GROMACS .gro file of C-alpha atoms in nm:
model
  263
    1UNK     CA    1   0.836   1.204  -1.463
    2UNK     CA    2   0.885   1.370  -1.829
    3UNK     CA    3   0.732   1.043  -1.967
    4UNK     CA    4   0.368   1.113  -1.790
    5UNK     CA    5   0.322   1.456  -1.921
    6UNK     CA    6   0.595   1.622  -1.691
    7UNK     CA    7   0.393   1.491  -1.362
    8UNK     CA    8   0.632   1.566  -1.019
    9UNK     CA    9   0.637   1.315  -0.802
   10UNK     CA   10   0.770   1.231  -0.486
   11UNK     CA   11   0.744   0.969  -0.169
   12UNK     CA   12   0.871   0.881   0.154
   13UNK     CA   13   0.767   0.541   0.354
   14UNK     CA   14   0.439   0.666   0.463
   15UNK     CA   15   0.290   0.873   0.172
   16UNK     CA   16   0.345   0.948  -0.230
   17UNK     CA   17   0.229   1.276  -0.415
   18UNK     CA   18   0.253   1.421  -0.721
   19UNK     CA   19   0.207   1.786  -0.918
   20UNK     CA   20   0.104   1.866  -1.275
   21UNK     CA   21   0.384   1.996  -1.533
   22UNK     CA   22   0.297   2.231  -1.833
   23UNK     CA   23   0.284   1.916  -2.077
   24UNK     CA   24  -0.014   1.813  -1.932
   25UNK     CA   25  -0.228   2.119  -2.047
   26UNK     CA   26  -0.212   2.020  -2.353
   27UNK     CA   27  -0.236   1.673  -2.380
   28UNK     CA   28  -0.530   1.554  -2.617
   29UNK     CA   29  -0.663   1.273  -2.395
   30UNK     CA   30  -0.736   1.461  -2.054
   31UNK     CA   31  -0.568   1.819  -2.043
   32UNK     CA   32  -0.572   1.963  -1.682
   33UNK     CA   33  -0.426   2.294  -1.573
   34UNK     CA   34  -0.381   2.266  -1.273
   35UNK     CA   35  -0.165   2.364  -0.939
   36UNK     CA   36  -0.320   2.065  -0.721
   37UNK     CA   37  -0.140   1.876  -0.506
   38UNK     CA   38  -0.313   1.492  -0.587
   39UNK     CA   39  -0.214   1.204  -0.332
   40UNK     CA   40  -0.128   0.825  -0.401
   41UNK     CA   41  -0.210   0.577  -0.143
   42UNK     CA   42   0.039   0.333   0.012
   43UNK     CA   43  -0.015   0.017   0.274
   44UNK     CA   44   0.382  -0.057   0.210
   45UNK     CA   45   0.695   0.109   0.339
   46UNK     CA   46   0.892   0.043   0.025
   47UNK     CA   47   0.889   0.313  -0.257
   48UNK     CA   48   0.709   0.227  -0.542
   49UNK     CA   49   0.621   0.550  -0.768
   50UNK     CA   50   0.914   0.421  -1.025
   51UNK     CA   51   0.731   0.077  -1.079
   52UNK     CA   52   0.383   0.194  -1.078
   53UNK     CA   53   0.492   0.466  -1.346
   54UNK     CA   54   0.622   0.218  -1.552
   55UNK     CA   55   0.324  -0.093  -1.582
   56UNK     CA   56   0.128   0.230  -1.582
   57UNK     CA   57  -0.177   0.018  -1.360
   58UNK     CA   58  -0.165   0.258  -1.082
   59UNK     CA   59  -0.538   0.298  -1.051
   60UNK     CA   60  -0.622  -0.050  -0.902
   61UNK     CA   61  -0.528  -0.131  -0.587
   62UNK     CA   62  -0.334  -0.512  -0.651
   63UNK     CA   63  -0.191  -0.460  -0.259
   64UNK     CA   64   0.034  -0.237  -0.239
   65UNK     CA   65  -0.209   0.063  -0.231
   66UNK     CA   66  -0.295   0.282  -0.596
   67UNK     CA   67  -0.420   0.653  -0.724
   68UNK     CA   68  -0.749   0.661  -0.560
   69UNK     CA   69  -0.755   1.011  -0.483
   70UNK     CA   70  -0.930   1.224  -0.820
   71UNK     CA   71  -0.735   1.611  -0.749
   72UNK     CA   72  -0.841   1.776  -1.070
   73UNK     CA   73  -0.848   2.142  -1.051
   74UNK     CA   74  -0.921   2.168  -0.677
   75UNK     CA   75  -0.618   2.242  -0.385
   76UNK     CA   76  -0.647   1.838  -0.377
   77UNK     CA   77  -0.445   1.793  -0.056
   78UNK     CA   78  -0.222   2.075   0.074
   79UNK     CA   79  -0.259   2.303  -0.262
   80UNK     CA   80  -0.254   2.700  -0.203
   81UNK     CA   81  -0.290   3.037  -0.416
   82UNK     CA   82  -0.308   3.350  -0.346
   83UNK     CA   83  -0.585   3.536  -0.123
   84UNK     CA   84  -0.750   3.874  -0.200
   85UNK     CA   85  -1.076   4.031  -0.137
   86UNK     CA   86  -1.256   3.718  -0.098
   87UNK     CA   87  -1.102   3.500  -0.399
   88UNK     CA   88  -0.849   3.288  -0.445
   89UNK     CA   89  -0.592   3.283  -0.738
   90UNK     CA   90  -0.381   3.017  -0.838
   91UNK     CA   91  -0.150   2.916  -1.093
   92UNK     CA   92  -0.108   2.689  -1.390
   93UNK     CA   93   0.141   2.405  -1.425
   94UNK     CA   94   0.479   2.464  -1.314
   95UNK     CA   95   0.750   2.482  -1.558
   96UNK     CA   96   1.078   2.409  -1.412
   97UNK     CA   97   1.177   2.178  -1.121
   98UNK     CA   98   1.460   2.114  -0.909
   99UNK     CA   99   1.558   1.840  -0.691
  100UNK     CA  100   1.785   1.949  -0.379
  101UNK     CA  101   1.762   1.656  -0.184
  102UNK     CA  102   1.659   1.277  -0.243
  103UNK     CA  103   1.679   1.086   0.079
  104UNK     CA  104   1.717   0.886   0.257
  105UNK     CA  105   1.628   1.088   0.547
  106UNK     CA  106   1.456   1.345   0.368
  107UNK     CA  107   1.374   1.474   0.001
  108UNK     CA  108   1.367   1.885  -0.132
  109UNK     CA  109   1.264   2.011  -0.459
  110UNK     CA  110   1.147   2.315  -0.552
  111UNK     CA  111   0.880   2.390  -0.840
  112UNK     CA  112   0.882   2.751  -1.088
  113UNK     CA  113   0.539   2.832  -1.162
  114UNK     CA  114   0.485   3.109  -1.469
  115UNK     CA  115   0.325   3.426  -1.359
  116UNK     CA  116  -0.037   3.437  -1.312
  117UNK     CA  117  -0.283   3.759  -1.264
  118UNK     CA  118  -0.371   3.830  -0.905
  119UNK     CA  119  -0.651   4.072  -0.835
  120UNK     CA  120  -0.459   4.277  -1.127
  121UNK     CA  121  -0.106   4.208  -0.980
  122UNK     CA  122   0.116   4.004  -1.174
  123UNK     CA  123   0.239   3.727  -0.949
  124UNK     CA  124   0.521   3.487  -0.982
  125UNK     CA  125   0.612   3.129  -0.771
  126UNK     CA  126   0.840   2.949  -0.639
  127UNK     CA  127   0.727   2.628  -0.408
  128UNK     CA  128   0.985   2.465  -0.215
  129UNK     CA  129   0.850   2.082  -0.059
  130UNK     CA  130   1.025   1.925   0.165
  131UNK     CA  131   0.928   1.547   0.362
  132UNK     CA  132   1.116   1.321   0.571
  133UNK     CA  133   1.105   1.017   0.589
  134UNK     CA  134   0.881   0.864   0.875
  135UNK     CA  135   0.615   1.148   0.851
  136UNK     CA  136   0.295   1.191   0.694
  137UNK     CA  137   0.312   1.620   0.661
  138UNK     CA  138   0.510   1.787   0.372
  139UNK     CA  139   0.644   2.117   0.488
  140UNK     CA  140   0.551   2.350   0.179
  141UNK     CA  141   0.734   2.693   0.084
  142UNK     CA  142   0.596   2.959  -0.138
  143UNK     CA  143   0.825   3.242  -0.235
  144UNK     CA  144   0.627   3.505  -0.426
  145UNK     CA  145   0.682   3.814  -0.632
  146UNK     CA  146   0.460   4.060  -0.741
  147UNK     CA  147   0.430   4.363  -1.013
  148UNK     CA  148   0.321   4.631  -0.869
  149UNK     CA  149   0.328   4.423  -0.529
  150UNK     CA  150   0.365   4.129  -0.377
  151UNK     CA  151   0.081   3.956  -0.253
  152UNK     CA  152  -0.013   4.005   0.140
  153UNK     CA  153  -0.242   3.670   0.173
  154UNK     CA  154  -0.269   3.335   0.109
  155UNK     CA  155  -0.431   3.068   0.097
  156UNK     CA  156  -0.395   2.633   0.145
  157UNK     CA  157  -0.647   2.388   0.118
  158UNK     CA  158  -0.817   2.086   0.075
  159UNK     CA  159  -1.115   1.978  -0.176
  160UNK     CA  160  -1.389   1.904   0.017
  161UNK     CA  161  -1.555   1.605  -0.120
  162UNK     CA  162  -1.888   1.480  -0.062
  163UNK     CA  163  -1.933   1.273   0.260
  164UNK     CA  164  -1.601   1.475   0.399
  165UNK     CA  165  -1.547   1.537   0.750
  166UNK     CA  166  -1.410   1.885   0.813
  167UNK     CA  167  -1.242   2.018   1.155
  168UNK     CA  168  -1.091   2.335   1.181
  169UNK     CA  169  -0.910   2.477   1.482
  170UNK     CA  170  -0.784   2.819   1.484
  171UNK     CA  171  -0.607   2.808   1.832
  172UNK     CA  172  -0.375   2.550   1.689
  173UNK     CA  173  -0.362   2.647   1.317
  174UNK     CA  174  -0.513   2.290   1.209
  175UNK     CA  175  -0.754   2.220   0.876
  176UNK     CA  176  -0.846   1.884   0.843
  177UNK     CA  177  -1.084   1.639   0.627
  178UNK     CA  178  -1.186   1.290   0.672
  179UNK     CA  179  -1.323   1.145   0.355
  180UNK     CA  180  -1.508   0.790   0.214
  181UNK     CA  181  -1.292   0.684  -0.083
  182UNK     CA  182  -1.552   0.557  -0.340
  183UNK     CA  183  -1.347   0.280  -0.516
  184UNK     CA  184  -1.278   0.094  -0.232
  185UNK     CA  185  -1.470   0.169   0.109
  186UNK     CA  186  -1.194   0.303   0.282
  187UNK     CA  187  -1.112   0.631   0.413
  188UNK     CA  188  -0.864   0.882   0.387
  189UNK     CA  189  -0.763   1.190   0.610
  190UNK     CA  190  -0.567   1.507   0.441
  191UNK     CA  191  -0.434   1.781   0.684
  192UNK     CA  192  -0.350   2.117   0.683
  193UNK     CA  193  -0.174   2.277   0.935
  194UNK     CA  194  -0.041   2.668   0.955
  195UNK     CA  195   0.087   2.912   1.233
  196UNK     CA  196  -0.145   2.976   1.449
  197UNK     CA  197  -0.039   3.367   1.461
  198UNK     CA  198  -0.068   3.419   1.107
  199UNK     CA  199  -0.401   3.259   1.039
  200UNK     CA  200  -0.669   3.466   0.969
  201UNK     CA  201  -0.979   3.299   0.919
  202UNK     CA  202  -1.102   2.955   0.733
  203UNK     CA  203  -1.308   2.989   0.421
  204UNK     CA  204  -1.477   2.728   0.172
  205UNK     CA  205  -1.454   2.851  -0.222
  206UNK     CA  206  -1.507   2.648  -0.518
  207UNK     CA  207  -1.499   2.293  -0.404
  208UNK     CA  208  -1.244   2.368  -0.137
  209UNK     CA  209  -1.180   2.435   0.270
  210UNK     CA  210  -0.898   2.685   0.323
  211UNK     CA  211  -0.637   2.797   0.616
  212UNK     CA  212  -0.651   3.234   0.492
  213UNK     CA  213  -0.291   3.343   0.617
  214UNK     CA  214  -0.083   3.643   0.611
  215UNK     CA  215   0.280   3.567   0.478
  216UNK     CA  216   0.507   3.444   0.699
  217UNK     CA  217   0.820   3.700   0.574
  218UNK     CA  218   0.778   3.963   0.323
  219UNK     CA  219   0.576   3.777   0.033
  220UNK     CA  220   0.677   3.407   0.177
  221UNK     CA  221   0.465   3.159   0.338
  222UNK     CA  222   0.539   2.804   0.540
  223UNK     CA  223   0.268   2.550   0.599
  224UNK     CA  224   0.234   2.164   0.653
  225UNK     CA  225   0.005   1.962   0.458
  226UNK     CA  226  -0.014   1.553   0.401
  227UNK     CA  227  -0.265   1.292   0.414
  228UNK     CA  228  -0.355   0.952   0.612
  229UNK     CA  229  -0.541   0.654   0.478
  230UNK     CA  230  -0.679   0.385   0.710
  231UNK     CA  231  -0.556   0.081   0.527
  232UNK     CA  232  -0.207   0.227   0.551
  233UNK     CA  233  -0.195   0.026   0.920
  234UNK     CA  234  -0.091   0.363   1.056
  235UNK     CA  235  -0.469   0.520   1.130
  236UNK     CA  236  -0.774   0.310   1.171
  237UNK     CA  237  -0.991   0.585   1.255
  238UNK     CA  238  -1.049   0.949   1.226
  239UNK     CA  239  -0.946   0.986   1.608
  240UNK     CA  240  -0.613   0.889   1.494
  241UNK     CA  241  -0.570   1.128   1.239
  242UNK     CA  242  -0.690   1.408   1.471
  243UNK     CA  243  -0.436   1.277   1.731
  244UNK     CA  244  -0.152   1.254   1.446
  245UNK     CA  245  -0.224   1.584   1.321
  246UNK     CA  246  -0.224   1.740   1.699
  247UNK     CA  247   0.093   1.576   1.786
  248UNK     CA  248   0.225   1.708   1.449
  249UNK     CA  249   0.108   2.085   1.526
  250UNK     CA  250   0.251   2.061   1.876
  251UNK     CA  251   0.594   1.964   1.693
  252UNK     CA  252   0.598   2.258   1.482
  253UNK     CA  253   0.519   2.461   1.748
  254UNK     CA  254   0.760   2.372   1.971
  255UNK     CA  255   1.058   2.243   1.761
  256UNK     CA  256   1.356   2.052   1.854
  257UNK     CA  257   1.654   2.291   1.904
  258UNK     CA  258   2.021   2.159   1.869
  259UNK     CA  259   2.291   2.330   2.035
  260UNK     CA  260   2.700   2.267   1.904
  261UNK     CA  261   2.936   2.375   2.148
  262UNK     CA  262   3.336   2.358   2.165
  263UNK     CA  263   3.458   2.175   2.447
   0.00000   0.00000   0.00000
């Protein structure tokens, strides 16, 4: 969205995110550096980004849902960064984007972020999102490079506002919050969810709870993150989004495998 200060921003049925683009450090009315992954809320299957970009009135709620969600400079919902010694690193703005998929089954872009300093490595990102439609989790992708290494850990996350509910489960890889949004009353669930096997511990730093993984492959990690909101229709109560998110771990766990065979 080039007109809105490079913002990225994508949506299935269910949910609608965004990420901040390099114009937006610089803008004279609110500059925000920032690699946060912010979160829209929708009570409507029909996609609606396009319109509310252009009455630019996305921050009342007329039924449809609306940007309740503030992300600032925090992971916001699902954002990550790199892990050493006790500190997390993160980037700036991305810089390039990509779109290798838009629906209607599922959507794929990928985001270049410039390098960043790392504990005194020089690191370097590319984040690959991918959603389909009907679900709630984004399955995120960092690919990283490093001078003089690549990075060994990582980090994804959630801000952890005040009045949040927070759940972690190693066994099963699962980070979640359960949060009172101010403007309205309502509540609204974000998710984390990583591989069991390559979790390492959970931390809270700087606003934020956090899944600490090893990479997944050489200097790449794969993790799910999304959001719920209970006047979507789809999760009335925490319970539901605990029972979404286990059913969601369980799939990634165990996923379906499709066989082609000549006859």
């Amino acid at each position: 969205v080039r007109e809105r200060r490079d913002d990225f921003a994508w949506e299935n049925d269910r949910v609608a995110h965004r990420m901040y683009g390099k114009a937006l450090e610089t803008w004279a009315q609110e500059p925000l550096t920032s690699s946060t992954v912010d979160v829209w809320f929708k009570r409507t299957r029909r996609l609606l980004i396009n319109e509310w970009y252009m009455v630019d009135d996305y921050h009342r709620d007329l039924g449809e849902g609306a940007d309740l969600y503030s992300a600032g400079r925090s992971r916001g919902c699902g954002g990550n960064g790199v892990w050493d010694a006790g500190r997390l690193y993160t980037s700036a703005n991305f810089i390039d984007s990509r779109v290798l998929a838009n629906g209607p089954i599922r959507l794929m872009f990928e985001l270049t972020y410039p390098a960043f300093d790392a504990g005194g490595a020089r690191i370097t990102e590319i984040k690959r999102i991918t959603l389909y439609a009907g679900h709630n989790l984004n399955r995120f992708e960092s690919r990283y490079a490093g001078t003089p290494a690549a990075p060994k850990m990582q980090a994804a996350g959630i801000k952890k506002a005040p009045g949040s509910q927070v759940a972690q489960d190693k066994a099963r890889g699962l980070l979640r919050t359960w949060e009172p949004v101010k403007a309205d009353g309502s509540n609204f669930g974000c998710g984390v969810v990583v591989d069991p096997a390559q979790l390492t511990q959970f931390a809270e730093l700087d606003g934020n709870v956090l899944a600490v993984t090893a990479m997944s492959s050489g200097s790449d990690v794969t993790y799910y993150a999304g959001s719920g909101w209970d006047k979507s229709g789809d999760f009335k109560t925490v319970a539901d989004w605990d029972r979404y998110l286990d059913q969601a771990a369980l799939r990634i766990r165990s996923p379906l495998a499709v066989t082609v065979a000549a006859k």
